[in-house]
CSV table of C-alpha atoms in Angstrom, one decimal:
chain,number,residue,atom,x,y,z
A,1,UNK,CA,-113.3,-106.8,-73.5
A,2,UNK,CA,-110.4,-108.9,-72.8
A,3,UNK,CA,-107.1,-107.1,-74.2
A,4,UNK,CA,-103.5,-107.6,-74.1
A,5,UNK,CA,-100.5,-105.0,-74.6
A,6,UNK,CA,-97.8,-106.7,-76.5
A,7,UNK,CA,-95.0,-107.0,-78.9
A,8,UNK,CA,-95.4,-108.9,-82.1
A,9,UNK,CA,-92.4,-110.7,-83.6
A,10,UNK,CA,-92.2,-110.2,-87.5
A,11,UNK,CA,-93.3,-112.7,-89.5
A,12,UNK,CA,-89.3,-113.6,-90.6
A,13,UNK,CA,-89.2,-114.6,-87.0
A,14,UNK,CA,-92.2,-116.3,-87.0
A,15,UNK,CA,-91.2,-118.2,-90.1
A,16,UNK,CA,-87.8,-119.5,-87.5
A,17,UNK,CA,-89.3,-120.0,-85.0
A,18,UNK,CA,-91.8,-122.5,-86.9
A,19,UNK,CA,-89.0,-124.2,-89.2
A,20,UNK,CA,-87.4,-124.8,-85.5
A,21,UNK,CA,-90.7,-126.5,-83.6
A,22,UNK,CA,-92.0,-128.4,-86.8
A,23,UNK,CA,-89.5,-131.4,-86.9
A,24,UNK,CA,-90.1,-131.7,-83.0
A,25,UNK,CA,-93.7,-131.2,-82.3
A,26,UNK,CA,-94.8,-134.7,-83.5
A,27,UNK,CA,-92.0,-136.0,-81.7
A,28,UNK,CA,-92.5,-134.4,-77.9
A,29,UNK,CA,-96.4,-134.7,-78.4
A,30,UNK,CA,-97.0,-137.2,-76.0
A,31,UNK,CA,-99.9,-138.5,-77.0
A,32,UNK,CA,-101.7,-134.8,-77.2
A,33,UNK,CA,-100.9,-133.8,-74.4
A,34,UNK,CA,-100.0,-129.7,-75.1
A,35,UNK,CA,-101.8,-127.8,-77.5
A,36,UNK,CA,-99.0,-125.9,-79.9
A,37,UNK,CA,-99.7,-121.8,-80.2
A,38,UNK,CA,-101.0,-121.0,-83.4
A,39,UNK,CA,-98.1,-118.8,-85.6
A,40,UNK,CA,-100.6,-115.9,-85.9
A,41,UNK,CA,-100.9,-116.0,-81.9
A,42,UNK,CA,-97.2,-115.8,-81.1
A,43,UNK,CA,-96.6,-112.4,-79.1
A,44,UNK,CA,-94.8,-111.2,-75.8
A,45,UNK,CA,-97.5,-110.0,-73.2
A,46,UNK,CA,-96.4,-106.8,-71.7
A,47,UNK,CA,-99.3,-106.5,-69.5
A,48,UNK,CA,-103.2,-108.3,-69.9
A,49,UNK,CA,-105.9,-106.4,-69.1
A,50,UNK,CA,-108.7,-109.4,-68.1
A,51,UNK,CA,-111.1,-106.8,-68.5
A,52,UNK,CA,-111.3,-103.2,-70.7
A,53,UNK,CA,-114.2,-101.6,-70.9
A,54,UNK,CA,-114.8,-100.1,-74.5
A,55,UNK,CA,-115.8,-96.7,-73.4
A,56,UNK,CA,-112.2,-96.7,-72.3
A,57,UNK,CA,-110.6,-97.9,-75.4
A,58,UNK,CA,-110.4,-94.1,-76.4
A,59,UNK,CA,-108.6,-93.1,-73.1
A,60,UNK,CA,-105.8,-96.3,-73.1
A,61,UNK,CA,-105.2,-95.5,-77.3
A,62,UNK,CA,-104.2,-92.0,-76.3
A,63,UNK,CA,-101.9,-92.4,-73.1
A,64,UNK,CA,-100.3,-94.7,-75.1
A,65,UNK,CA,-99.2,-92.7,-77.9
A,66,UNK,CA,-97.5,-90.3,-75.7
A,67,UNK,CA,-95.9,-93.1,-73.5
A,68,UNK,CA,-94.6,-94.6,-77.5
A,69,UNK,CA,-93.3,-91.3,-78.0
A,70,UNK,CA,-91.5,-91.4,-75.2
A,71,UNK,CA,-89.5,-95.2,-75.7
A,72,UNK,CA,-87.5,-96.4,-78.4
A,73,UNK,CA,-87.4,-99.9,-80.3
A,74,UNK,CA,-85.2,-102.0,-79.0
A,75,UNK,CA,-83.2,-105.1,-80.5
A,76,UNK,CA,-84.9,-108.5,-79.6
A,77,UNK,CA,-84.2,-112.2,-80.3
A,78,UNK,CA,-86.1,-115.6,-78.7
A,79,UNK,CA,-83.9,-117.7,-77.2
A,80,UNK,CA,-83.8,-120.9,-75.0
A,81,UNK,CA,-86.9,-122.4,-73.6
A,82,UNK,CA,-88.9,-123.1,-70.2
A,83,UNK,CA,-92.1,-123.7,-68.6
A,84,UNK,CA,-94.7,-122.7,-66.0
A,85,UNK,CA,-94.4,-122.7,-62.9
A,86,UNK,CA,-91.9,-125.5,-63.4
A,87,UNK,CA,-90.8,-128.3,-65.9
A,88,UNK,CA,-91.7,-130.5,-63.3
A,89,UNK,CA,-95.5,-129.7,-63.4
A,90,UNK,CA,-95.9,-127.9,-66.2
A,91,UNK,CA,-99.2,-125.7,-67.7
A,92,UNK,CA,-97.0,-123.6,-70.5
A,93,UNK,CA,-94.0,-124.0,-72.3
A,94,UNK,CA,-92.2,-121.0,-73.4
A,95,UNK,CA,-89.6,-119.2,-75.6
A,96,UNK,CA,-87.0,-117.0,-73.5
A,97,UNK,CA,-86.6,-113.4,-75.2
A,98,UNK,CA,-83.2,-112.3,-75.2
A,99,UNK,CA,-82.6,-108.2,-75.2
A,100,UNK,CA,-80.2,-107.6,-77.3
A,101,UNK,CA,-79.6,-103.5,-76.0
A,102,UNK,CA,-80.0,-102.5,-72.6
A,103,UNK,CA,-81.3,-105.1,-70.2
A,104,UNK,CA,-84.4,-104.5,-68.2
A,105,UNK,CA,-85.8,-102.6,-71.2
A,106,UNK,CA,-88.9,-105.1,-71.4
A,107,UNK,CA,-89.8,-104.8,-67.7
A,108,UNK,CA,-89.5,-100.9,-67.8
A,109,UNK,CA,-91.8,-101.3,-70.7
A,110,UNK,CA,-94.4,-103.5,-69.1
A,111,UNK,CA,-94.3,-101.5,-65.3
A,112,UNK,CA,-95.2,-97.9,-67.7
A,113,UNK,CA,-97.8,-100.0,-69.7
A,114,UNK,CA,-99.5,-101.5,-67.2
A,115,UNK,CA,-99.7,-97.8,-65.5
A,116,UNK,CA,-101.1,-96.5,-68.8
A,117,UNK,CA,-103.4,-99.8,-68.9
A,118,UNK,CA,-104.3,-98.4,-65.3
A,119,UNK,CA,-105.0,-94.4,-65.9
A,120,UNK,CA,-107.4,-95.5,-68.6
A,121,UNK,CA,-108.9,-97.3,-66.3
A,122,UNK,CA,-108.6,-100.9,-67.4
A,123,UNK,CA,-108.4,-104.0,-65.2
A,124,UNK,CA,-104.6,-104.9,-65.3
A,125,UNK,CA,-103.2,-108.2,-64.2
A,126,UNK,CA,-100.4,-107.9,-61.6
A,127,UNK,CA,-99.2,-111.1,-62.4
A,128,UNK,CA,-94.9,-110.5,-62.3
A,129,UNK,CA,-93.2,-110.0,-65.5
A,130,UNK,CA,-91.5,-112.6,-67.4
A,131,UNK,CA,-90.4,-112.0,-70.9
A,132,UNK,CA,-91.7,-114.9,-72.9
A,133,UNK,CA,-93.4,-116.1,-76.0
A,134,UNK,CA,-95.5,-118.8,-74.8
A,135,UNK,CA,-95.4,-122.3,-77.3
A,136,UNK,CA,-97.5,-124.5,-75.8
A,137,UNK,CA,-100.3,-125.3,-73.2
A,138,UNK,CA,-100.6,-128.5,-71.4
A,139,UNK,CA,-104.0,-129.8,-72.3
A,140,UNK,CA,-105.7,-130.7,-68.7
A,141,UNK,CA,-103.4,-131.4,-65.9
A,142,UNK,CA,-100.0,-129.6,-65.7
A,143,UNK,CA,-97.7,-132.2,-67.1
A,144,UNK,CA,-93.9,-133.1,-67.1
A,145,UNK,CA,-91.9,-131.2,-69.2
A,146,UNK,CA,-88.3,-131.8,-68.4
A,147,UNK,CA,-87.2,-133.5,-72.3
A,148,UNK,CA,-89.7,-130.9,-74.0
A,149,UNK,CA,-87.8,-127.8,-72.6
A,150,UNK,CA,-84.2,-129.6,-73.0
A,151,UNK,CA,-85.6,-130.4,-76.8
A,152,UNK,CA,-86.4,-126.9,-77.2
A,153,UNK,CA,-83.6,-125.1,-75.3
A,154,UNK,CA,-81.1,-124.8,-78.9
A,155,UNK,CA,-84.0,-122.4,-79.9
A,156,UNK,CA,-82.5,-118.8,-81.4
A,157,UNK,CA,-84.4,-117.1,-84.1
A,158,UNK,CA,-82.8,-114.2,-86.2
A,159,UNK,CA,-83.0,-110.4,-84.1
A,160,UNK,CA,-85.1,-107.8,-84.5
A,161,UNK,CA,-85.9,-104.7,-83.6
A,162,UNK,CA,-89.1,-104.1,-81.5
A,163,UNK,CA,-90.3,-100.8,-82.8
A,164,UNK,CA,-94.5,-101.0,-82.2
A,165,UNK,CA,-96.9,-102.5,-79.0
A,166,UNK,CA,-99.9,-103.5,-80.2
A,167,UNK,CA,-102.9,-103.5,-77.9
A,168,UNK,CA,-104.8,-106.9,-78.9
A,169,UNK,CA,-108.3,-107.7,-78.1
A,170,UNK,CA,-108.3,-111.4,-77.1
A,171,UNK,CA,-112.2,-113.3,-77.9
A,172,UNK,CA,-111.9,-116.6,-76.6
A,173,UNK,CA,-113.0,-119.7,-78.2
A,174,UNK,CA,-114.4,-117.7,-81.1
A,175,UNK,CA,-111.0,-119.2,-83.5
A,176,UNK,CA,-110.5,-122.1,-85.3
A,177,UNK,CA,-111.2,-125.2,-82.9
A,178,UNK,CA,-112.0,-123.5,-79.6
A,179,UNK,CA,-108.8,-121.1,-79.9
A,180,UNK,CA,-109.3,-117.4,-79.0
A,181,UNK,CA,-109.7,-115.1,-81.6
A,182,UNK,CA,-107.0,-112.2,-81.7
A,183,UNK,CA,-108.1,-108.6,-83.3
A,184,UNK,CA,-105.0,-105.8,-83.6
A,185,UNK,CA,-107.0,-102.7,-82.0
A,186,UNK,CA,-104.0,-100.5,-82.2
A,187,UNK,CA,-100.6,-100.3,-83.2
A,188,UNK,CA,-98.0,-97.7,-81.4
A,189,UNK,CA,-95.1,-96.6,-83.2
A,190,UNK,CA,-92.3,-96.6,-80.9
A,191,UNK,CA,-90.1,-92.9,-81.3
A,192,UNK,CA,-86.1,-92.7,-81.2
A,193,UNK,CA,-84.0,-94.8,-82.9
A,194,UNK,CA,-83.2,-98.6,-81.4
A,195,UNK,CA,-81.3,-98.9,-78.6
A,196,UNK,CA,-78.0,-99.8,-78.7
């Protein structure tokens, strides 16, 4: 199965984020040329696991409720925008995620995950960590994105406070119009209190 590890913004946040991108989606459509992230898909990938045996699922659900036991939430808020690899050829726009504790937090979370991902013995990507909620992908080609990312740069939604990862099983083109399909497999309650 293809499976992410991830943090889910609340659906307050959700709600900003949306009010923000609505008025300006029509406008920096270009002709159709990025196809906007579905509100229930909106999440920040902590580590993606291409491929997780089920037999495993067991194995990865377990070593991570020790390793939740051992973190506390943390206060998060999106922020700013970008896109891959660059806004001059771009595949995927993105919202920044600003750490509103102790920086380096996120990372610290995704290097342990991916080593829980990897004593289960799942398939972990090693692709380098950048905290982001991604908005948009360029249909086709990678495409210029220079006004897009200045239009969505004044992005800030309301914090929150991270306090679950969710390991996400990802079924591609089995949503609505092509669109992966996302299943919650498990939640893990994060222990301690936030993080100042």
């Amino acid at each position: 199965m293809r499976a992410f590890l991830a943090v889910v913004p609340p659906l307050e946040v959700v709600e900003s984020l949306e009010s923000f991108l609505e008025p300006r989606r029509d406008a920096l459509a270009a002709g159709g040329d990025w196809r906007w992230t579905r509100s229930e898909h909106l999440h920040l990938t902590l580590a993606f696991l291409p491929e997780l045996e089920e037999w495993r699922e067991e194995q990865l659900v377990a070593d991570g409720e020790v390793w939740a036991a051992r973190h506390t939430p943390v206060a998060l808020a999106l922020g700013g925008a970008g896109a891959f690899p660059s806004p001059g050829a771009a595949r995927v726009l993105w919202a920044g995620v600003d750490e509103l504790g102790r920086e380096g937090t996120l990372a610290s979370w995704a290097r342990g995950l991916r080593g829980v991902a990897n004593h289960a013995g799942g398939r972990v990507d090693a692709t380098r960590f950048s905290p982001h909620v991604t908005l948009a992908r360029a249909r086709g080609r990678p495409r210029p994105a220079g006004p897009v990312v200045q239009a969505l740069d004044t992005l800030r939604t309301p914090a929150w406070v991270a306090d679950e990862v969710a390991l996400v099983a990802s079924y591609l083109g089995q949503g609505p119009g092509g669109t992966p399909r996302y299943e919650v497999r498990h939640g893990w309650r994060l222990g301690g209190p936030p993080q100042p």
